[in-house]
Coordinates of N, CA and C in Angstrom, one line a residue:
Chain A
X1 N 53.9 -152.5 -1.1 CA 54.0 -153.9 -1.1 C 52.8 -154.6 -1.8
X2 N 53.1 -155.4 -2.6 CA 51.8 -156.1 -3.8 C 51.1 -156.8 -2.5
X3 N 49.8 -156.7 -2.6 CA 49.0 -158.0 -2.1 C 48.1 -158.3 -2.9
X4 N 47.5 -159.9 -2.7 CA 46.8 -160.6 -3.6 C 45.5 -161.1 -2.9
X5 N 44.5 -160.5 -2.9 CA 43.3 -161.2 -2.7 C 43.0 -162.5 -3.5
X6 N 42.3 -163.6 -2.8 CA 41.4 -164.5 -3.6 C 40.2 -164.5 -2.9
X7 N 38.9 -164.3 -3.9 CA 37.8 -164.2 -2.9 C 37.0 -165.2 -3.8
X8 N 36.0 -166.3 -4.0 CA 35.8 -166.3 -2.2 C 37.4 -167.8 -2.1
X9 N 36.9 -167.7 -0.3 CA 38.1 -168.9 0.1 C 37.8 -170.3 -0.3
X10 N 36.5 -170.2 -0.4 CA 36.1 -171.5 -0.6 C 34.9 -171.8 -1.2
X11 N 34.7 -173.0 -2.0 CA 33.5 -172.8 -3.6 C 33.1 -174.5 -3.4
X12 N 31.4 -174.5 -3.1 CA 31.2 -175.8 -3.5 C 30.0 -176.2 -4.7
X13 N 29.7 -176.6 -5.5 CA 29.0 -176.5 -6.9 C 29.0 -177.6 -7.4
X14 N 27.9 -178.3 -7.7 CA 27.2 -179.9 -8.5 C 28.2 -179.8 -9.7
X15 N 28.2 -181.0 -10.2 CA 29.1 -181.2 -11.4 C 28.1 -180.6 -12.6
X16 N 28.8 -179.9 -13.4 CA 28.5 -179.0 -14.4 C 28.3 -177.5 -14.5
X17 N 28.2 -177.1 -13.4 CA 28.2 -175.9 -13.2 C 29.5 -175.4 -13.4
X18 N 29.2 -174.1 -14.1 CA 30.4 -173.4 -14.3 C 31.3 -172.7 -13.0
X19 N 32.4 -172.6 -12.9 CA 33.0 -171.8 -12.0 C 33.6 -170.7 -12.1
X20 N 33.7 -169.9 -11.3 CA 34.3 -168.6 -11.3 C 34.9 -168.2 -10.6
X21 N 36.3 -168.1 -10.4 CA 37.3 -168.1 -9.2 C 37.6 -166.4 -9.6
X22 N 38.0 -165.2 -8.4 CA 38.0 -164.4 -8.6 C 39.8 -163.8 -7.6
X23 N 40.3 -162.9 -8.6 CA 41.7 -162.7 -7.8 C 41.7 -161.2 -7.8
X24 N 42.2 -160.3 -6.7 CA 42.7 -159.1 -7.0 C 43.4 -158.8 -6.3
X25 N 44.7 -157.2 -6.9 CA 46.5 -157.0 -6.5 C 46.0 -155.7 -6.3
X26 N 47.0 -155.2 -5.5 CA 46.4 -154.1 -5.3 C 47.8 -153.3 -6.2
X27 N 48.4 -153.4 -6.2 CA 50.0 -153.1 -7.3 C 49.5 -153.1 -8.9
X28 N 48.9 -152.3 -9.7 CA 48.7 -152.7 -11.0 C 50.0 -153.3 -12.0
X29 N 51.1 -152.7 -11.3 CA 52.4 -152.7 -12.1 C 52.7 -154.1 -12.2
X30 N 52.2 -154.9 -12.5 CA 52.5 -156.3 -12.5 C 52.8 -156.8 -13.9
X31 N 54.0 -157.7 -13.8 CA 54.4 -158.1 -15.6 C 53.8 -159.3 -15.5
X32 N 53.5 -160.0 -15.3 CA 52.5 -161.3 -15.2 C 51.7 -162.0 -14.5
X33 N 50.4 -162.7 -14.6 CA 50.3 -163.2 -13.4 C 49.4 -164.9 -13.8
X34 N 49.6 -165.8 -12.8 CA 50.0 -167.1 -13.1 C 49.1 -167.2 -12.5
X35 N 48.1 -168.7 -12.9 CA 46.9 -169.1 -12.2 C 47.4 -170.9 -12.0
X36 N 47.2 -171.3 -10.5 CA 47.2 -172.2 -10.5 C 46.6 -173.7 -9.8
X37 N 47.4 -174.5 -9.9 CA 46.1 -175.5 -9.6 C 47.0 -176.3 -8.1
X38 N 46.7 -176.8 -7.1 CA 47.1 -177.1 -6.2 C 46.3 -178.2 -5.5
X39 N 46.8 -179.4 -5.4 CA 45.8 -180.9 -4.7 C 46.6 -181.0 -3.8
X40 N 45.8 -181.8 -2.7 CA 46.0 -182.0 -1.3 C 47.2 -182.4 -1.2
X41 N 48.3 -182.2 -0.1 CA 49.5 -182.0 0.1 C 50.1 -182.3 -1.1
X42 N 50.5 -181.8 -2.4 CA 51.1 -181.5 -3.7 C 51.5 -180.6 -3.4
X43 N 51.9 -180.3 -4.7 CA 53.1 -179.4 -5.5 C 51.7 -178.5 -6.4
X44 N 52.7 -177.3 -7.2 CA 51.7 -176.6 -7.7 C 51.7 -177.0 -9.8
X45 N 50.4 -176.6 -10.0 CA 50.3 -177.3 -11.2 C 50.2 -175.8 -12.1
X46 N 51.3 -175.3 -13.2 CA 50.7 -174.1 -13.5 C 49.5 -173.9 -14.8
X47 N 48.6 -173.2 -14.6 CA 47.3 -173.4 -15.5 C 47.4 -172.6 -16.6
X48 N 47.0 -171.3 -16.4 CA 47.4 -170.4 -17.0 C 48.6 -169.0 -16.8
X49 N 49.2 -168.5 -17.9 CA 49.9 -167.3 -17.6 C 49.3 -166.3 -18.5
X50 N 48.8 -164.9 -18.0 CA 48.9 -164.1 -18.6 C 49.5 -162.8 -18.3
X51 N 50.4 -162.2 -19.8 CA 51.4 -161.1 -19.3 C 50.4 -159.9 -19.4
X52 N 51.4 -158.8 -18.7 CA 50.5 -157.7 -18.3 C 49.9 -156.8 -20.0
X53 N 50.3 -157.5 -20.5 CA 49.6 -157.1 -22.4 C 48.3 -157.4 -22.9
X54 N 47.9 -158.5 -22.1 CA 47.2 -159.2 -22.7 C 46.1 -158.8 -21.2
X55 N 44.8 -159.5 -22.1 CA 43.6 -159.6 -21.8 C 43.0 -160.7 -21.2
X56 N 43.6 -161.9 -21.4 CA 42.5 -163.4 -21.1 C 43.9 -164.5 -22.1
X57 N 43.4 -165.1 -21.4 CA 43.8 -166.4 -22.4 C 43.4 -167.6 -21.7
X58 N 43.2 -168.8 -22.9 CA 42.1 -170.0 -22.9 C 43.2 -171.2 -23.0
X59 N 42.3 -172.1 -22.2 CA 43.2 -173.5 -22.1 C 42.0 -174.4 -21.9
X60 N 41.8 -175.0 -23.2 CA 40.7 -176.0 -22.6 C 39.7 -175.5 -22.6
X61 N 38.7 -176.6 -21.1 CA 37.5 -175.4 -20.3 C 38.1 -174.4 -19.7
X62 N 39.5 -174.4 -19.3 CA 39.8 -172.7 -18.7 C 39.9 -171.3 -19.6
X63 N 39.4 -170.4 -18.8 CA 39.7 -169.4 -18.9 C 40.0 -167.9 -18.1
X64 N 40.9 -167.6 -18.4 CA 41.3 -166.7 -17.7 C 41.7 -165.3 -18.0
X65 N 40.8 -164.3 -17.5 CA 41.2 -162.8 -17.6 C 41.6 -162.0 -17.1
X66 N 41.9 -160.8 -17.5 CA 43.4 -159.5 -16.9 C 42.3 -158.3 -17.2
X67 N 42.5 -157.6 -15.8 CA 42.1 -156.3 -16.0 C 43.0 -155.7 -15.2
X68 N 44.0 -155.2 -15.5 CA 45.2 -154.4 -14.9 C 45.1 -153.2 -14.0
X69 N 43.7 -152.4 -14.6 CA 44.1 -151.2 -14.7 C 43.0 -151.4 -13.2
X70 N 42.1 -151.9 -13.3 CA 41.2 -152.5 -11.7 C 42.2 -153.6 -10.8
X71 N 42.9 -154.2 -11.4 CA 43.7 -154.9 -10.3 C 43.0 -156.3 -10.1
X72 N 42.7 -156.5 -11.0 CA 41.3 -157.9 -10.8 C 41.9 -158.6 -12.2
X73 N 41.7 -160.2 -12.0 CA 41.9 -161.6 -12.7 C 40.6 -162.5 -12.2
X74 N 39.8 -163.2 -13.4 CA 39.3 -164.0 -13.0 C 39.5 -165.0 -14.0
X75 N 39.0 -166.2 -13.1 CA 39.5 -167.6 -13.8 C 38.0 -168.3 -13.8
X76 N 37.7 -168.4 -14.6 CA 36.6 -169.6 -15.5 C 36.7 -170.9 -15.8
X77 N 35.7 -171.6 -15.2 CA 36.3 -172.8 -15.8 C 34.9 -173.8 -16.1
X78 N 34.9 -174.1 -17.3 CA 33.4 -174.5 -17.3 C 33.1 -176.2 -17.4
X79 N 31.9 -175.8 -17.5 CA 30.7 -177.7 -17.2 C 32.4 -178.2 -16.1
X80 N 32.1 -177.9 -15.1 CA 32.9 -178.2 -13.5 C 32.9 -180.1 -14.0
X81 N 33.6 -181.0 -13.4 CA 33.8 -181.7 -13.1 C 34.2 -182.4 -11.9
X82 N 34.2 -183.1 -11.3 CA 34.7 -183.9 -9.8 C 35.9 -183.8 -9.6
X83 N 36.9 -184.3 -11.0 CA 38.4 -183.9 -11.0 C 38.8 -182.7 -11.1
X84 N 37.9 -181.7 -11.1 CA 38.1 -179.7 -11.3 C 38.5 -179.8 -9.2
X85 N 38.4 -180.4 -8.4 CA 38.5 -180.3 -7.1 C 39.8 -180.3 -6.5
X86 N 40.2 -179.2 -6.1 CA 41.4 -178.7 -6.1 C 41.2 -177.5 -5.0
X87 N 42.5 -177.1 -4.9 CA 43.1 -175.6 -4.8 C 43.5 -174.8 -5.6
X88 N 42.9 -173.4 -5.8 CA 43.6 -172.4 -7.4 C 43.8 -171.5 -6.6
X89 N 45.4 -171.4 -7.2 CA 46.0 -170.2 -6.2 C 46.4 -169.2 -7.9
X90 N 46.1 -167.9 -7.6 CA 46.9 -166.8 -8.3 C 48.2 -166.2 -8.2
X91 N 48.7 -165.6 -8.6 CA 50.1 -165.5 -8.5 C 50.6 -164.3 -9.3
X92 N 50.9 -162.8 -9.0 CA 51.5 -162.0 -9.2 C 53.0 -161.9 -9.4
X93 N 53.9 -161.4 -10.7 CA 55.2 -161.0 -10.5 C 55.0 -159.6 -11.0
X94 N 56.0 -158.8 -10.3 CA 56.1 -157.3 -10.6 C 57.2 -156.7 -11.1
X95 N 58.2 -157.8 -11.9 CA 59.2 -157.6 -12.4 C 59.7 -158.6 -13.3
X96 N 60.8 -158.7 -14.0 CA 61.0 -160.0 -15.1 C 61.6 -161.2 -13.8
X97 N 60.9 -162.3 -14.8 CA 62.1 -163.1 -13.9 C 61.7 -163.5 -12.3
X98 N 61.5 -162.4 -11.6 CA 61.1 -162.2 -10.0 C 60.1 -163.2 -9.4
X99 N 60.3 -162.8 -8.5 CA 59.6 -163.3 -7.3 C 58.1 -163.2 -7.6
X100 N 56.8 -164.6 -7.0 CA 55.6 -164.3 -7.2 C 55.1 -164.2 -6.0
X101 N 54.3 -162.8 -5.5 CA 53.4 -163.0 -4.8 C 51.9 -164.1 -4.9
X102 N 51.7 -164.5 -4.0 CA 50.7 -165.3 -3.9 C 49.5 -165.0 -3.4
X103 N 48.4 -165.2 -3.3 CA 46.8 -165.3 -3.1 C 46.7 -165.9 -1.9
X104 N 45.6 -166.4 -0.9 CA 45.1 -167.1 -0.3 C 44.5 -168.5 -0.8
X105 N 44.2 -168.6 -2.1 CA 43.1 -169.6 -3.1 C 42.5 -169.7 -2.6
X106 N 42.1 -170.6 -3.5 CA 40.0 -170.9 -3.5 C 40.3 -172.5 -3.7
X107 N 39.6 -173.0 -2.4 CA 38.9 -174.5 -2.3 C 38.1 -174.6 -3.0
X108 N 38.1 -175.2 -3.9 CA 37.0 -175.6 -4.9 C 36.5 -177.3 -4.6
X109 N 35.2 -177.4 -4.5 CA 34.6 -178.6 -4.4 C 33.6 -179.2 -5.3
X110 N 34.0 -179.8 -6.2 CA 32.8 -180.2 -7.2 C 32.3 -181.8 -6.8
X111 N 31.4 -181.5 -6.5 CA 30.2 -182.6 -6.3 C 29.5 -183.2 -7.4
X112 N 29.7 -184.8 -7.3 CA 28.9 -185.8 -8.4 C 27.7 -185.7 -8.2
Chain B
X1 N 57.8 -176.7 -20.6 CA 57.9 -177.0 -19.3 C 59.2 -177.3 -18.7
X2 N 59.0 -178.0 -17.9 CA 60.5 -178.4 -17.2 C 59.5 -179.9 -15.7
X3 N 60.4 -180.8 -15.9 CA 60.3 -182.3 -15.2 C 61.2 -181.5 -13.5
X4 N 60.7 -180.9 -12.3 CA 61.3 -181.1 -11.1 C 60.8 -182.1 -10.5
X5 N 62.4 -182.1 -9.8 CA 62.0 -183.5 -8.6 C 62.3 -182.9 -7.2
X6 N 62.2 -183.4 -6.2 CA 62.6 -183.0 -5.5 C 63.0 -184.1 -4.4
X7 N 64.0 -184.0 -3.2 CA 64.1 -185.2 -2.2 C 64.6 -184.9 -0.7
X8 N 63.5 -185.2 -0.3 CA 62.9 -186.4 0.3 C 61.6 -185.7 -0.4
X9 N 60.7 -186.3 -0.4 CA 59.2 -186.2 -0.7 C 58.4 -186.0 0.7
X10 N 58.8 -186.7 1.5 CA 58.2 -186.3 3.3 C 59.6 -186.6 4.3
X11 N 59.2 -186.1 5.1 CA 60.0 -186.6 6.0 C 59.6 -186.2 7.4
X12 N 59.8 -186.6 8.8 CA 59.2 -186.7 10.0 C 61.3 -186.4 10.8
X13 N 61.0 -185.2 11.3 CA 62.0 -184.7 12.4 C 62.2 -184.8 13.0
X14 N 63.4 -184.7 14.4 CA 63.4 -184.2 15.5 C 63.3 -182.7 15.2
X15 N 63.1 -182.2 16.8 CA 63.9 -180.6 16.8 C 65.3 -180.5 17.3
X16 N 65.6 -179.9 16.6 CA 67.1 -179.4 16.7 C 68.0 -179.9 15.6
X17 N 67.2 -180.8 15.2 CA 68.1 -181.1 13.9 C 68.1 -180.6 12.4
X18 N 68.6 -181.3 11.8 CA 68.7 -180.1 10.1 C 68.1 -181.0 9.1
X19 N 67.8 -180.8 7.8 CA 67.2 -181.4 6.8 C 67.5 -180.7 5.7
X20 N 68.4 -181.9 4.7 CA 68.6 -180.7 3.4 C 67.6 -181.4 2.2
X21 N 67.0 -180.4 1.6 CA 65.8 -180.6 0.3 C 67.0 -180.5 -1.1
X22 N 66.6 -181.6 -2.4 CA 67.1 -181.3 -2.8 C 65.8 -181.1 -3.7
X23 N 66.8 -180.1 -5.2 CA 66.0 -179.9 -6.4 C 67.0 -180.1 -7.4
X24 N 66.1 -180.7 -8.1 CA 67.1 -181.3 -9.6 C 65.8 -180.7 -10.3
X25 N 66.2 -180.0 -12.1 CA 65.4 -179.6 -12.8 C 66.6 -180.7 -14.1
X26 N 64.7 -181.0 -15.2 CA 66.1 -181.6 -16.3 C 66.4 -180.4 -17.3
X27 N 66.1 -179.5 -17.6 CA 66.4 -178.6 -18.0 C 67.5 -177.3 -17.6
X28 N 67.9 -176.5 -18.5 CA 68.4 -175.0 -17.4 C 67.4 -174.2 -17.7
X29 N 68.0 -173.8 -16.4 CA 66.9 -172.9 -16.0 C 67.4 -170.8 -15.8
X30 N 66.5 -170.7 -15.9 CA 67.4 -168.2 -15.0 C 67.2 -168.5 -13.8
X31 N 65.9 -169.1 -13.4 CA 66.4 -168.6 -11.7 C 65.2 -170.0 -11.4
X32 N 65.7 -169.7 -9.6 CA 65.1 -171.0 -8.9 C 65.1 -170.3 -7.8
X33 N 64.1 -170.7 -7.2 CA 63.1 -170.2 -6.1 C 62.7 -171.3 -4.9
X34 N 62.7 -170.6 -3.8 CA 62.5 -171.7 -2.4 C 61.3 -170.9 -1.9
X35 N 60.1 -171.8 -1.6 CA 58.9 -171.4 -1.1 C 58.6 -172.3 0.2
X36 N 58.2 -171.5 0.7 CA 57.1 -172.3 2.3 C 55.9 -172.1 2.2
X37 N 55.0 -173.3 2.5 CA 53.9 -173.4 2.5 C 53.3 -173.9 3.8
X38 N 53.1 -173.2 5.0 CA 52.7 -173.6 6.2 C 51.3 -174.5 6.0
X39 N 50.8 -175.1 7.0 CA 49.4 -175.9 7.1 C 48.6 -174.7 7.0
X40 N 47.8 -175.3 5.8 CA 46.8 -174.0 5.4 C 46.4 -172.7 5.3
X41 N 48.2 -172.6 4.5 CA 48.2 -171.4 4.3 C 48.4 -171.0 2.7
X42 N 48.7 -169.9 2.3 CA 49.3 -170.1 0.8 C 51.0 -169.9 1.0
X43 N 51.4 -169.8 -0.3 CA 53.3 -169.9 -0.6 C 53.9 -168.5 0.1
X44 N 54.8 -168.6 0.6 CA 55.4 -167.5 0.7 C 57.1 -167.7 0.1
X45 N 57.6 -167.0 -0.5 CA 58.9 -167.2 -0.8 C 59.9 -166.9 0.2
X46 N 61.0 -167.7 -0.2 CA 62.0 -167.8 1.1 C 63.3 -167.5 0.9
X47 N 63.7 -167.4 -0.6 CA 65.0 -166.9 -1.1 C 65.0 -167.1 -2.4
X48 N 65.5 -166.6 -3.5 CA 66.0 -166.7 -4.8 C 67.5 -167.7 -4.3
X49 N 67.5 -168.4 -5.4 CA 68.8 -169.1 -5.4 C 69.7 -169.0 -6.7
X50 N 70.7 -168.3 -6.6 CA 71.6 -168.1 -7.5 C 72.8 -168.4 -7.5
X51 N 73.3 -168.6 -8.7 CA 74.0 -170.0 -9.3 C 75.6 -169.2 -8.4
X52 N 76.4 -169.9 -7.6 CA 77.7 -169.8 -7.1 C 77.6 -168.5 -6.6
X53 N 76.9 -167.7 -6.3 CA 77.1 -166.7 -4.9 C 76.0 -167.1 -4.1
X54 N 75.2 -166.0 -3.1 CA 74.9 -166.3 -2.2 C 73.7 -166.2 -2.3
X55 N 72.3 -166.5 -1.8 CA 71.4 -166.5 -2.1 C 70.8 -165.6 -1.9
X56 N 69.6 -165.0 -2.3 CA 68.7 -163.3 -2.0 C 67.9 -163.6 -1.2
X57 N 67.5 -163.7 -0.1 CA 66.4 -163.4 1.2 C 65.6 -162.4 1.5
X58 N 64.2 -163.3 2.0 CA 63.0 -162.1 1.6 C 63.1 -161.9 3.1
X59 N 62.8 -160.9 3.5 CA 62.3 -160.3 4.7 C 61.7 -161.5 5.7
X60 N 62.2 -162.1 6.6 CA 62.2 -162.6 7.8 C 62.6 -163.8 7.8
X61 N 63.5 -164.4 6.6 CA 64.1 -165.9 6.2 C 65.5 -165.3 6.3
X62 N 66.6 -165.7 7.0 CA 67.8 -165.7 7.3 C 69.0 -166.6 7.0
X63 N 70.0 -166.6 6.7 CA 70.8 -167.8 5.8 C 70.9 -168.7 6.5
X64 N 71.4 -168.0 8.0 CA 72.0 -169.5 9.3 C 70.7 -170.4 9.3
X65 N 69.7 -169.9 9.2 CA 68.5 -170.8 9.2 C 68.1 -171.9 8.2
X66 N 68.2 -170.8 6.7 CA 67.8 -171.5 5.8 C 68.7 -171.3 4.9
X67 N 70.2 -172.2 4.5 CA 71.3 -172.0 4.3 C 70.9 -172.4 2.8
X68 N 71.1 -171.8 1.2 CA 71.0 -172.6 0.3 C 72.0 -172.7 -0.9
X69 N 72.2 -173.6 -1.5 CA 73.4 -174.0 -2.6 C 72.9 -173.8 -3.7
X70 N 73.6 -173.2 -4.9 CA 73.5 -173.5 -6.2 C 74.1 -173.5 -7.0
X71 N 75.1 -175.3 -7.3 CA 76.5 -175.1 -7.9 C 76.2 -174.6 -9.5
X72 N 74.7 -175.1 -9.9 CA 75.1 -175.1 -11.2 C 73.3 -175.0 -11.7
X73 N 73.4 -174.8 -13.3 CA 72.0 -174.1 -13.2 C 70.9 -174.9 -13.1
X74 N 70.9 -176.1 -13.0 CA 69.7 -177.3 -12.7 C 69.6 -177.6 -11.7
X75 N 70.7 -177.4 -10.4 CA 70.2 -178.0 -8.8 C 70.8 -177.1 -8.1
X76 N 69.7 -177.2 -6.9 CA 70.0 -176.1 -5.4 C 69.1 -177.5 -4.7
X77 N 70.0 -177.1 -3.5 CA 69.8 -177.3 -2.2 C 69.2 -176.5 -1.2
X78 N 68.0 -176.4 -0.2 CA 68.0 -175.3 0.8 C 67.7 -176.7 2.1
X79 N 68.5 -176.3 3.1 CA 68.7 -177.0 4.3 C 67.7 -176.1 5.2
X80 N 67.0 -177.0 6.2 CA 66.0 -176.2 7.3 C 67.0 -176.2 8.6
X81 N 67.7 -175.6 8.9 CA 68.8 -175.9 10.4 C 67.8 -175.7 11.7
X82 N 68.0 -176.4 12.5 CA 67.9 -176.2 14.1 C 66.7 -176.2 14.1
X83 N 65.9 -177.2 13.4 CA 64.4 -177.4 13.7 C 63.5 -177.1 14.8
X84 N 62.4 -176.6 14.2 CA 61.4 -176.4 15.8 C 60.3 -176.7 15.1
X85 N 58.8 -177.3 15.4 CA 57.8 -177.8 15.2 C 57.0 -176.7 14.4
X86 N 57.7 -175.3 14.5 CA 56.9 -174.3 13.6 C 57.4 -174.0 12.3
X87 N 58.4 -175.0 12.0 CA 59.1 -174.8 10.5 C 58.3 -176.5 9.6
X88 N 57.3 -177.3 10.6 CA 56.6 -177.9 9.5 C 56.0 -177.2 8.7
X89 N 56.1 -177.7 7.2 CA 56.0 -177.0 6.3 C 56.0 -178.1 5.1
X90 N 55.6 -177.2 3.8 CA 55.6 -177.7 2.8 C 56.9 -176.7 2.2
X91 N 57.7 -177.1 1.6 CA 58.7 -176.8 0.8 C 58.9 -176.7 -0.3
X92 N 58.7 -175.6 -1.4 CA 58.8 -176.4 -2.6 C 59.7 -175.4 -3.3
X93 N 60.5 -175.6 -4.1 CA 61.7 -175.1 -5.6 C 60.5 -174.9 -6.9
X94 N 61.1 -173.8 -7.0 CA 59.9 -173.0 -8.6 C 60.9 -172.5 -9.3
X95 N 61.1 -172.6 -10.8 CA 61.7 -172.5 -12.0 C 61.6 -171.6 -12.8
X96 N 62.1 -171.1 -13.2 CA 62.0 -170.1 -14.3 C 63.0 -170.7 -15.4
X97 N 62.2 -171.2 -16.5 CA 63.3 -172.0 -17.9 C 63.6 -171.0 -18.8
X98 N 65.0 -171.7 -18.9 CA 65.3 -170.7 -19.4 C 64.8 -170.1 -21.1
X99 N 64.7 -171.5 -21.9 CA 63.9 -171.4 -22.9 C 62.6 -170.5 -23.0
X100 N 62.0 -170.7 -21.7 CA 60.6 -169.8 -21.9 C 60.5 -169.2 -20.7
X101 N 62.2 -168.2 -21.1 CA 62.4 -166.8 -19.9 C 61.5 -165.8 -20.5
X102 N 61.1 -165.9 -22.4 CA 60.7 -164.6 -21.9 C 59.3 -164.6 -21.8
X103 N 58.4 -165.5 -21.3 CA 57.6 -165.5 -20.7 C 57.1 -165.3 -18.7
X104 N 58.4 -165.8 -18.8 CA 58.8 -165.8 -16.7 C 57.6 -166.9 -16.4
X105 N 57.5 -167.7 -17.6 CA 56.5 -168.7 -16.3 C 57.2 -169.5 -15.4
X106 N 56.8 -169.7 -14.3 CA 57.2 -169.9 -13.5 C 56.5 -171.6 -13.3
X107 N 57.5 -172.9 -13.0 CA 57.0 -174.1 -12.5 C 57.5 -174.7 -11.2
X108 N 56.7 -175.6 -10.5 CA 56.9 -175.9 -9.2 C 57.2 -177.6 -9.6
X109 N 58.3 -177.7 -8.2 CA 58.2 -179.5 -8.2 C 57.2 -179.8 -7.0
X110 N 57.0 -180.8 -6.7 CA 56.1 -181.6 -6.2 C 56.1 -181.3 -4.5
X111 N 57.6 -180.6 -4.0 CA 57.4 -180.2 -2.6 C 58.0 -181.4 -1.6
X112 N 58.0 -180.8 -0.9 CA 58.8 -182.0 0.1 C 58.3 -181.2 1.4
X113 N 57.3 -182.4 2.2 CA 56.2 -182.1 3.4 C 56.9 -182.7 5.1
X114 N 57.5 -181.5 4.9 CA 58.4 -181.8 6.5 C 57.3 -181.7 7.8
X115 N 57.5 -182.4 8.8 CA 57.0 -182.6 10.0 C 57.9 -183.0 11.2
X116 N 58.1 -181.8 12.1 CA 59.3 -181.3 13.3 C 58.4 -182.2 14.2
X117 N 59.0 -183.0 15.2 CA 58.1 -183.5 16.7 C 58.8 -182.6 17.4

C-alpha cells in the first residue's frame, strides 16, 4: 500500500526566503506525482505534475523534483512571498488515470 | 485545464438527514473522483465515479452511505445519507480531462464544506 510522507508539517519563514517543501512514497512504482497548493477551507490548486520519466519541472518561482528510485520529491519555491501562504499537498498515482494518494502537507507561513 | 463547480459550496445539517453534492465540469472528462477531507486532515478518496454503472469504492466508503451518479461524462452527484456529525467534511470531485489524459493531471473544484449538528 503507497504511502506519502510530507515532512516537515509545518514551515514558517520572513518574506524572501526560499522554501523547500519535502515529500516521500514508499511505492517507487509511481506514474506521476502532483504537487499542490491548498488555502483555508478551498479546493485544491494543481502546481506542478511530474511523470515518473522525468526529473523536475519549473513553473515560475516553483520548482519541483523526482527521485523515483529514493522515493523522494521536493518542491522549491523561491524569494517566498506572503501570498506563497498556503497548504502544499503532494500527491502520488500508481497507475494511468487512477486514484491519488495523498501526503499530510506542509503549512507554509510567510511573514512580511 | 478544466472550470469545476460544485453545489452547495457549504452547508449546515441535521443528523439523519442526506445531502446531495453536485459536480458539473465544462469540459469531458476519463474519470471523476469523490474525495473527503476531514478537519485537518489531508484527502482521502471515496469512490471513482463512472459514467452509467456503478461506482468503484475504496476500502471503508460503502454505496448505501455514499450513493453516487454519473449520467454523462461532465456531471456526478455523490449524496452523504444518514448523517452523523463525523461525516463533517470537506468534499471535493477531481478530474481527469480528457484532452490531457495523457498526462493523468488531475483537477479539483472548489469543495463543498458540510457541517452535521
Amino acid at each position: 500500500k503507497q504511502e506519502v510522507t510530507q515532512i516537515p508539517a509545518a514551515l514558517s519563514v520572513p518574506e524572501g526566503e526560499n522554501l523547500v517543501l519535502n515529500c516521500s512514497f514508499t511505492d517507487s512504482a509511481i506514474y506521476n506525482l502532483q504537487w499542490f497548493r491548498q488555502d483555508p477551507g478551498k479546493g485544491l490548486t494543481s502546481l506542478l505534475l511530474i511523470q515518473s520519466s522525468q526529473r523536475e519541472q519549473t513553473s515560475g518561482r516553483l520548482n519541483a523534483s523526482l527521485d523515483k528510485s529514493s522515493g523522494r520529491s521536493t518542491l522549491y519555491i523561491a524569494a517566498s512571498q506572503p501570498g506563497d501562504s498556503a497548504t502544499y499537498l503532494c500527491a502520488v498515482s500508481t497507475t494511468a488515470g487512477n486514484k491519488l494518494t495523498f501526503g499530510g502537507g506542509t503549512r507554509v507561513l510567510v511573514k512580511p | 485545464s478544466a472550470v469545476i463547480s460544485q453545489k452547495p459550496s457549504r452547508d449546515i445539517c441535521q443528523r439523519g438527514t442526506s445531502l446531495t453534492i453536485q459536480c458539473q465540469v465544462d469540459s469531458q472528462v476519463t474519470m471523476m473522483f469523490w474525495y473527503r477531507q476531514q478537519p485537518g486532515q489531508s484527502l482521502t478518496l471515496i469512490a471513482t465515479a463512472n459514467q452509467g454503472s456503478e461506482a468503484t469504492y475504496e476500502s471503508g466508503f460503502v454505496i448505501d452511505k455514499f450513493p453516487i451518479s454519473r449520467p454523462n461524462l461532465t456531471f456526478s452527484t455523490l449524496t452523504v445519507s444518514n448523517m452523523s456529525p463525523e461525516d463533517s467534511s470537506i468534499y471535493l470531485c477531481s478530474v481527469v480531462v480528457l484532452l490531457a489524459s495523457v498526462n493523468n493531471e488531475q483537477f479539483f473544484g472548489p469543495g463543498t464544506r458540510l457541517t452535521v449538528l
